[in-house]
Amino acid sequence: GESVGLHLPTLSVQEGDNSIINCAYSNSASDYFIWYKQESGKGPQFIIDIRSNMDKRQGQRVTVLLNKTVKHLSLQIAATQPGDSAVYFCAENIGGSNYQLIWGAGTKLIIKP
Amino acid sequence: EAQVTQNPRYLITVTGKKLTVTCSQNMNHEYMSWYRQDPGLGLRQIYYSMNVEVTDKGDVPEGYKVSRKEKRNFPLILESPSPNQTSLYFCASSLSPTTASTSYEQYFGPGTRLTVT
């Protein structure tokens, strides 16, 4: 079946550096993508989303890039801080009457001091 | 404070003993959903509800029931729990995703860790 996947299960980044978390999706009909952050012992929290009619969207210290040609999504975190340590999930929605989000397995971001 | 609450947070039970996990939101959201989270599998949707009295199956509905009699509550029912339902469960809510300009941003509860022996 079609699924959202992640290239790396764990990413270690030096504090202050930029982090890039990647996500590959396989459903070309997907029209909406979303990133969530999950800290240990908590539920996922919304970070940023993007629709398929865009290729870039910026938030506070975060940028999401969408490349529909290669079905690739990335989350960039600028000046990574210790509080950014978490598992990051990408999710997609294939649109139409289906309101389900299909979630990737997650990438664990580790911040090195 | 806007929030999604779940109870209980932790539950250990035995095979076959019916249980209910409650979920409540105070944001007047139309859409509510239940997920289970297992290591390496991300979040998988069990059931969702677009509004009161409207529910539908997600990816892994077998062994679960839900009801949506009130807008704020969306309980998850396990009629006869089995060990393969041992998992971390999350309830989430959001505005209705039917509007093109509406985000699918979901607000998640703190999770319920269920162990079935």
PDB file of C-alpha atoms in Angstrom:
ATOM      1  CA  GLY A   1       0.000   0.000   0.000  1.00  0.00           C
ATOM      2  CA  GLU A   2       0.954   3.594  -0.281  1.00  0.00           C
ATOM      3  CA  SER A   3       2.614   5.099   2.728  1.00  0.00           C
ATOM      4  CA  VAL A   4       4.552   8.054   3.978  1.00  0.00           C
ATOM      5  CA  GLY A   5       8.120   7.192   4.846  1.00  0.00           C
ATOM      6  CA  LEU A   6      11.152   8.843   6.354  1.00  0.00           C
ATOM      7  CA  HIS A   7      14.744   8.551   5.160  1.00  0.00           C
ATOM      8  CA  LEU A   8      16.399   8.517   8.598  1.00  0.00           C
ATOM      9  CA  PRO A   9      15.000   7.251  11.873  1.00  0.00           C
ATOM     10  CA  THR A  10      17.461   9.333  13.948  1.00  0.00           C
ATOM     11  CA  LEU A  11      19.135  12.662  13.264  1.00  0.00           C
ATOM     12  CA  SER A  12      21.840  14.167  15.485  1.00  0.00           C
ATOM     13  CA  VAL A  13      22.513  17.889  15.135  1.00  0.00           C
ATOM     14  CA  GLN A  14      24.816  20.288  16.942  1.00  0.00           C
ATOM     15  CA  GLU A  15      23.017  22.940  18.957  1.00  0.00           C
ATOM     16  CA  GLY A  16      22.821  26.122  16.911  1.00  0.00           C
ATOM     17  CA  ASP A  17      23.066  24.359  13.564  1.00  0.00           C
ATOM     18  CA  ASN A  18      20.176  23.965  11.148  1.00  0.00           C
ATOM     19  CA  SER A  19      18.276  20.674  11.032  1.00  0.00           C
ATOM     20  CA  ILE A  20      16.728  19.137   7.949  1.00  0.00           C
ATOM     21  CA  ILE A  21      14.262  16.299   8.360  1.00  0.00           C
ATOM     22  CA  ASN A  22      13.184  14.527   5.201  1.00  0.00           C
ATOM     23  CA  CYS A  23      10.035  12.687   4.245  1.00  0.00           C
ATOM     24  CA  ALA A  24       9.119  10.759   1.113  1.00  0.00           C
ATOM     25  CA  TYR A  25       5.543  10.160   0.104  1.00  0.00           C
ATOM     26  CA  SER A  26       4.229   7.864  -2.573  1.00  0.00           C
ATOM     27  CA  ASN A  27       0.687   9.039  -3.269  1.00  0.00           C
ATOM     28  CA  SER A  28       0.721  11.562  -6.104  1.00  0.00           C
ATOM     29  CA  ALA A  29      -2.897  12.475  -5.294  1.00  0.00           C
ATOM     30  CA  SER A  30      -1.941  13.861  -1.880  1.00  0.00           C
ATOM     31  CA  ASP A  31      -2.823  17.537  -1.683  1.00  0.00           C
ATOM     32  CA  TYR A  32      -1.955  18.421   1.879  1.00  0.00           C
ATOM     33  CA  PHE A  33       1.034  17.746   4.098  1.00  0.00           C
ATOM     34  CA  ILE A  34       1.645  18.458   7.734  1.00  0.00           C
ATOM     35  CA  TRP A  35       4.490  18.213  10.232  1.00  0.00           C
ATOM     36  CA  TYR A  36       4.047  17.344  13.884  1.00  0.00           C
ATOM     37  CA  LYS A  37       6.475  17.300  16.772  1.00  0.00           C
ATOM     38  CA  GLN A  38       6.138  14.816  19.596  1.00  0.00           C
ATOM     39  CA  GLU A  39       8.093  15.293  22.796  1.00  0.00           C
ATOM     40  CA  SER A  40       8.644  12.412  25.136  1.00  0.00           C
ATOM     41  CA  GLY A  41       5.485  11.525  27.052  1.00  0.00           C
ATOM     42  CA  LYS A  42       3.273  13.960  25.172  1.00  0.00           C
ATOM     43  CA  GLY A  43       0.876  13.960  22.286  1.00  0.00           C
ATOM     44  CA  PRO A  44       1.941  15.304  18.873  1.00  0.00           C
ATOM     45  CA  GLN A  45       1.907  19.059  18.380  1.00  0.00           C
ATOM     46  CA  PHE A  46       1.311  20.846  15.096  1.00  0.00           C
ATOM     47  CA  ILE A  47       4.334  22.586  13.594  1.00  0.00           C
ATOM     48  CA  ILE A  48       3.487  23.642  10.061  1.00  0.00           C
ATOM     49  CA  ASP A  49       1.472  22.530   7.052  1.00  0.00           C
ATOM     50  CA  ILE A  50       1.552  23.039   3.300  1.00  0.00           C
ATOM     51  CA  ARG A  51      -0.855  22.455   0.457  1.00  0.00           C
ATOM     52  CA  SER A  52       0.183  20.959  -2.851  1.00  0.00           C
ATOM     53  CA  ASN A  53      -0.272  24.249  -4.685  1.00  0.00           C
ATOM     54  CA  MET A  54       2.728  25.606  -2.784  1.00  0.00           C
ATOM     55  CA  ASP A  55       6.371  24.541  -2.734  1.00  0.00           C
ATOM     56  CA  LYS A  56       7.538  26.427   0.331  1.00  0.00           C
ATOM     57  CA  ARG A  57       6.049  27.749   3.518  1.00  0.00           C
ATOM     58  CA  GLN A  58       7.762  29.424   6.442  1.00  0.00           C
ATOM     59  CA  GLY A  59       6.916  29.634  10.085  1.00  0.00           C
ATOM     60  CA  GLN A  60       8.806  30.715  13.126  1.00  0.00           C
ATOM     61  CA  ARG A  61      12.265  29.113  12.727  1.00  0.00           C
ATOM     62  CA  VAL A  62      10.770  26.392  10.540  1.00  0.00           C
ATOM     63  CA  THR A  63      10.403  26.025   6.792  1.00  0.00           C
ATOM     64  CA  VAL A  64       8.636  23.256   4.924  1.00  0.00           C
ATOM     65  CA  LEU A  65       9.644  22.498   1.351  1.00  0.00           C
ATOM     66  CA  LEU A  66       7.558  20.413  -1.002  1.00  0.00           C
ATOM     67  CA  ASN A  67       8.937  18.865  -4.181  1.00  0.00           C
ATOM     68  CA  LYS A  68       6.045  17.217  -5.983  1.00  0.00           C
ATOM     69  CA  THR A  69       8.228  16.044  -8.854  1.00  0.00           C
ATOM     70  CA  VAL A  70      10.096  13.606  -6.624  1.00  0.00           C
ATOM     71  CA  LYS A  71       7.377  13.344  -3.957  1.00  0.00           C
ATOM     72  CA  HIS A  72       9.587  14.713  -1.236  1.00  0.00           C
ATOM     73  CA  LEU A  73       8.865  16.854   1.765  1.00  0.00           C
ATOM     74  CA  SER A  74      11.375  18.390   4.157  1.00  0.00           C
ATOM     75  CA  LEU A  75      11.251  20.293   7.419  1.00  0.00           C
ATOM     76  CA  GLN A  76      14.045  22.743   8.112  1.00  0.00           C
ATOM     77  CA  ILE A  77      14.603  24.007  11.633  1.00  0.00           C
ATOM     78  CA  ALA A  78      16.881  27.020  11.931  1.00  0.00           C
ATOM     79  CA  ALA A  79      19.331  27.424  14.824  1.00  0.00           C
ATOM     80  CA  THR A  80      18.349  24.184  16.513  1.00  0.00           C
ATOM     81  CA  GLN A  81      17.807  24.431  20.250  1.00  0.00           C
ATOM     82  CA  PRO A  82      17.684  21.780  22.995  1.00  0.00           C
ATOM     83  CA  GLY A  83      13.907  22.202  23.114  1.00  0.00           C
ATOM     84  CA  ASP A  84      13.726  20.938  19.540  1.00  0.00           C
ATOM     85  CA  SER A  85      14.643  17.426  20.701  1.00  0.00           C
ATOM     86  CA  ALA A  86      11.643  15.295  19.789  1.00  0.00           C
ATOM     87  CA  VAL A  87      10.273  12.869  17.235  1.00  0.00           C
ATOM     88  CA  TYR A  88       9.053  14.573  14.083  1.00  0.00           C
ATOM     89  CA  PHE A  89       6.267  13.118  11.977  1.00  0.00           C
ATOM     90  CA  CYS A  90       5.157  14.042   8.505  1.00  0.00           C
ATOM     91  CA  ALA A  91       1.644  13.177   7.406  1.00  0.00           C
ATOM     92  CA  GLU A  92      -0.287  13.486   4.176  1.00  0.00           C
ATOM     93  CA  ASN A  93      -3.888  13.688   3.102  1.00  0.00           C
ATOM     94  CA  ILE A  94      -4.967  12.426  -0.285  1.00  0.00           C
ATOM     95  CA  GLY A  95      -7.868  14.837  -0.511  1.00  0.00           C
ATOM     96  CA  GLY A  96     -11.327  14.236  -1.886  1.00  0.00           C
ATOM     97  CA  SER A  97     -13.807  12.861   0.604  1.00  0.00           C
ATOM     98  CA  ASN A  98     -11.058  11.134   2.592  1.00  0.00           C
ATOM     99  CA  TYR A  99     -10.214  13.184   5.648  1.00  0.00           C
ATOM    100  CA  GLN A 100      -7.634  10.787   6.989  1.00  0.00           C
ATOM    101  CA  LEU A 101      -4.035  11.698   7.584  1.00  0.00           C
ATOM    102  CA  ILE A 102      -1.505   9.021   6.645  1.00  0.00           C
ATOM    103  CA  TRP A 103       1.458   9.262   9.030  1.00  0.00           C
ATOM    104  CA  GLY A 104       5.091   8.419   8.590  1.00  0.00           C
ATOM    105  CA  ALA A 105       6.999   6.415  11.185  1.00  0.00           C
ATOM    106  CA  GLY A 106       8.816   9.457  12.588  1.00  0.00           C
ATOM    107  CA  THR A 107      12.382  10.820  12.853  1.00  0.00           C
ATOM    108  CA  LYS A 108      14.011  11.318  16.216  1.00  0.00           C
ATOM    109  CA  LEU A 109      15.967  14.572  16.414  1.00  0.00           C
ATOM    110  CA  ILE A 110      18.823  14.604  18.926  1.00  0.00           C
ATOM    111  CA  ILE A 111      20.536  17.877  19.811  1.00  0.00           C
ATOM    112  CA  LYS A 112      24.202  17.666  20.745  1.00  0.00           C
ATOM    113  CA  PRO A 113      25.451  20.349  23.155  1.00  0.00           C
TER     114      PRO A 113
ATOM    115  CA  GLU B   1      -7.425  26.581  28.464  1.00  0.00           C
ATOM    116  CA  ALA B   2      -8.087  24.881  25.122  1.00  0.00           C
ATOM    117  CA  GLN B   3      -7.378  21.211  25.505  1.00  0.00           C
ATOM    118  CA  VAL B   4      -8.176  17.600  24.773  1.00  0.00           C
ATOM    119  CA  THR B   5      -8.408  15.388  27.822  1.00  0.00           C
ATOM    120  CA  GLN B   6      -8.252  11.614  27.999  1.00  0.00           C
ATOM    121  CA  ASN B   7      -8.975   9.234  30.847  1.00  0.00           C
ATOM    122  CA  PRO B   8      -7.471   7.126  32.125  1.00  0.00           C
ATOM    123  CA  ARG B   9      -3.853   7.944  31.325  1.00  0.00           C
ATOM    124  CA  TYR B  10      -2.674   4.459  32.188  1.00  0.00           C
ATOM    125  CA  LEU B  11      -4.657   1.234  32.223  1.00  0.00           C
ATOM    126  CA  ILE B  12      -3.690  -2.380  32.759  1.00  0.00           C
ATOM    127  CA  THR B  13      -6.442  -4.871  32.103  1.00  0.00           C
ATOM    128  CA  VAL B  14      -7.019  -8.506  31.227  1.00  0.00           C
ATOM    129  CA  THR B  15      -8.128 -10.100  27.988  1.00  0.00           C
ATOM    130  CA  GLY B  16     -11.856  -9.872  27.402  1.00  0.00           C
ATOM    131  CA  LYS B  17     -12.728  -7.279  30.028  1.00  0.00           C
ATOM    132  CA  LYS B  18     -14.635  -4.452  28.371  1.00  0.00           C
ATOM    133  CA  LEU B  19     -13.156  -0.990  28.794  1.00  0.00           C
ATOM    134  CA  THR B  20     -13.818   2.575  27.715  1.00  0.00           C
ATOM    135  CA  VAL B  21     -11.300   5.347  27.231  1.00  0.00           C
ATOM    136  CA  THR B  22     -12.919   8.750  27.393  1.00  0.00           C
ATOM    137  CA  CYS B  23     -11.973  11.772  25.314  1.00  0.00           C
ATOM    138  CA  SER B  24     -13.278  15.284  25.706  1.00  0.00           C
ATOM    139  CA  GLN B  25     -12.440  18.587  24.004  1.00  0.00           C
ATOM    140  CA  ASN B  26     -13.461  22.126  24.934  1.00  0.00           C
ATOM    141  CA  MET B  27     -12.771  23.841  21.603  1.00  0.00           C
ATOM    142  CA  ASN B  28     -16.147  23.170  19.943  1.00  0.00           C
ATOM    143  CA  HIS B  29     -14.376  21.146  17.263  1.00  0.00           C
ATOM    144  CA  GLU B  30     -16.462  19.178  14.799  1.00  0.00           C
ATOM    145  CA  TYR B  31     -13.800  16.625  13.921  1.00  0.00           C
ATOM    146  CA  MET B  32     -12.478  14.073  16.407  1.00  0.00           C
ATOM    147  CA  SER B  33     -10.281  11.067  15.912  1.00  0.00           C
ATOM    148  CA  TRP B  34      -8.644   8.145  17.711  1.00  0.00           C
ATOM    149  CA  TYR B  35      -5.163   6.901  16.923  1.00  0.00           C
ATOM    150  CA  ARG B  36      -2.950   4.178  18.228  1.00  0.00           C
ATOM    151  CA  GLN B  37       0.802   4.570  18.293  1.00  0.00           C
ATOM    152  CA  ASP B  38       3.126   1.602  18.166  1.00  0.00           C
ATOM    153  CA  PRO B  39       6.944   1.665  17.912  1.00  0.00           C
ATOM    154  CA  GLY B  40       8.141   2.059  14.326  1.00  0.00           C
ATOM    155  CA  LEU B  41       4.610   2.396  12.951  1.00  0.00           C
ATOM    156  CA  GLY B  42       3.812   6.032  13.609  1.00  0.00           C
ATOM    157  CA  LEU B  43       0.190   6.884  14.290  1.00  0.00           C
ATOM    158  CA  ARG B  44      -2.578   4.784  12.812  1.00  0.00           C
ATOM    159  CA  GLN B  45      -6.122   6.032  12.765  1.00  0.00           C
ATOM    160  CA  ILE B  46      -8.743   3.826  14.402  1.00  0.00           C
ATOM    161  CA  TYR B  47     -11.960   5.813  13.964  1.00  0.00           C
ATOM    162  CA  TYR B  48     -12.890   9.377  13.254  1.00  0.00           C
ATOM    163  CA  SER B  49     -15.978  11.515  13.531  1.00  0.00           C
ATOM    164  CA  MET B  50     -16.890  14.455  11.339  1.00  0.00           C
ATOM    165  CA  ASN B  51     -19.629  15.613  13.716  1.00  0.00           C
ATOM    166  CA  VAL B  52     -22.241  14.438  16.197  1.00  0.00           C
ATOM    167  CA  GLU B  53     -23.646  11.034  15.233  1.00  0.00           C
ATOM    168  CA  VAL B  54     -21.250  10.799  12.267  1.00  0.00           C
ATOM    169  CA  THR B  55     -18.428   8.288  12.646  1.00  0.00           C
ATOM    170  CA  ASP B  56     -16.304   6.336  10.210  1.00  0.00           C
ATOM    171  CA  LYS B  57     -13.591   3.714  10.218  1.00  0.00           C
ATOM    172  CA  GLY B  58      -9.945   4.593   9.956  1.00  0.00           C
ATOM    173  CA  ASP B  59      -7.123   2.250   9.026  1.00  0.00           C
ATOM    174  CA  VAL B  60      -7.305  -0.138  11.988  1.00  0.00           C
ATOM    175  CA  PRO B  61     -10.897  -0.237  13.329  1.00  0.00           C
ATOM    176  CA  GLU B  62     -11.087  -3.950  14.152  1.00  0.00           C
ATOM    177  CA  GLY B  63     -11.784  -4.585  17.833  1.00  0.00           C
ATOM    178  CA  TYR B  64     -12.836  -1.009  18.564  1.00  0.00           C
ATOM    179  CA  LYS B  65     -16.082   0.935  18.772  1.00  0.00           C
ATOM    180  CA  VAL B  66     -16.778   4.626  19.120  1.00  0.00           C
ATOM    181  CA  SER B  67     -19.757   6.867  19.629  1.00  0.00           C
ATOM    182  CA  ARG B  68     -20.348  10.595  19.192  1.00  0.00           C
ATOM    183  CA  LYS B  69     -23.513  11.530  21.038  1.00  0.00           C
ATOM    184  CA  GLU B  70     -22.209  14.942  22.032  1.00  0.00           C
ATOM    185  CA  LYS B  71     -19.885  17.283  20.194  1.00  0.00           C
ATOM    186  CA  ARG B  72     -17.309  17.442  22.975  1.00  0.00           C
ATOM    187  CA  ASN B  73     -17.005  13.700  23.752  1.00  0.00           C
ATOM    188  CA  PHE B  74     -15.711  10.816  21.683  1.00  0.00           C
ATOM    189  CA  PRO B  75     -15.204   7.662  23.779  1.00  0.00           C
ATOM    190  CA  LEU B  76     -13.249   4.671  22.512  1.00  0.00           C
ATOM    191  CA  ILE B  77     -14.690   1.308  23.490  1.00  0.00           C
ATOM    192  CA  LEU B  78     -12.895  -2.026  23.511  1.00  0.00           C
ATOM    193  CA  GLU B  79     -15.623  -4.646  23.923  1.00  0.00           C
ATOM    194  CA  SER B  80     -13.225  -7.570  24.349  1.00  0.00           C
ATOM    195  CA  PRO B  81      -9.639  -6.365  24.595  1.00  0.00           C
ATOM    196  CA  SER B  82      -6.833  -8.595  23.402  1.00  0.00           C
ATOM    197  CA  PRO B  83      -3.054  -8.382  23.960  1.00  0.00           C
ATOM    198  CA  ASN B  84      -2.511  -7.035  20.421  1.00  0.00           C
ATOM    199  CA  GLN B  85      -4.410  -3.934  21.486  1.00  0.00           C
ATOM    200  CA  THR B  86      -1.671  -3.078  23.937  1.00  0.00           C
ATOM    201  CA  SER B  87      -0.608   0.331  22.698  1.00  0.00           C
ATOM    202  CA  LEU B  88      -0.474   4.078  23.282  1.00  0.00           C
ATOM    203  CA  TYR B  89      -3.758   5.704  22.305  1.00  0.00           C
ATOM    204  CA  PHE B  90      -4.297   9.327  21.336  1.00  0.00           C
ATOM    205  CA  CYS B  91      -7.475  11.265  20.868  1.00  0.00           C
ATOM    206  CA  ALA B  92      -7.378  14.342  18.658  1.00  0.00           C
ATOM    207  CA  SER B  93      -9.766  17.060  17.566  1.00  0.00           C
ATOM    208  CA  SER B  94      -9.847  19.802  14.958  1.00  0.00           C
ATOM    209  CA  LEU B  95     -12.114  22.117  13.055  1.00  0.00           C
ATOM    210  CA  SER B  96     -13.914  20.420  10.212  1.00  0.00           C
ATOM    211  CA  PRO B  97     -11.486  19.708   7.371  1.00  0.00           C
ATOM    212  CA  THR B  98     -14.193  20.121   4.754  1.00  0.00           C
ATOM    213  CA  THR B  99     -13.332  23.723   3.967  1.00  0.00           C
ATOM    214  CA  ALA B 100     -10.548  24.150   1.422  1.00  0.00           C
ATOM    215  CA  SER B 101      -8.860  26.858   3.428  1.00  0.00           C
ATOM    216  CA  THR B 102      -9.082  25.041   6.734  1.00  0.00           C
ATOM    217  CA  SER B 103      -5.989  23.473   8.183  1.00  0.00           C
ATOM    218  CA  TYR B 104      -5.992  19.864   9.259  1.00  0.00           C
ATOM    219  CA  GLU B 105      -4.237  20.934  12.455  1.00  0.00           C
ATOM    220  CA  GLN B 106      -5.305  18.463  15.083  1.00  0.00           C
ATOM    221  CA  TYR B 107      -5.025  19.001  18.812  1.00  0.00           C
ATOM    222  CA  PHE B 108      -3.939  15.877  20.625  1.00  0.00           C
ATOM    223  CA  GLY B 109      -4.683  14.632  24.096  1.00  0.00           C
ATOM    224  CA  PRO B 110      -1.892  13.454  26.427  1.00  0.00           C
ATOM    225  CA  GLY B 111      -2.323   9.791  25.514  1.00  0.00           C
ATOM    226  CA  THR B 112      -3.570   6.649  27.246  1.00  0.00           C
ATOM    227  CA  ARG B 113      -1.151   3.797  27.700  1.00  0.00           C
ATOM    228  CA  LEU B 114      -3.103   0.538  27.629  1.00  0.00           C
ATOM    229  CA  THR B 115      -1.700  -2.854  28.535  1.00  0.00           C
ATOM    230  CA  VAL B 116      -3.806  -5.967  27.958  1.00  0.00           C
ATOM    231  CA  THR B 117      -2.511  -9.128  29.586  1.00  0.00           C
TER     232      THR B 117
END
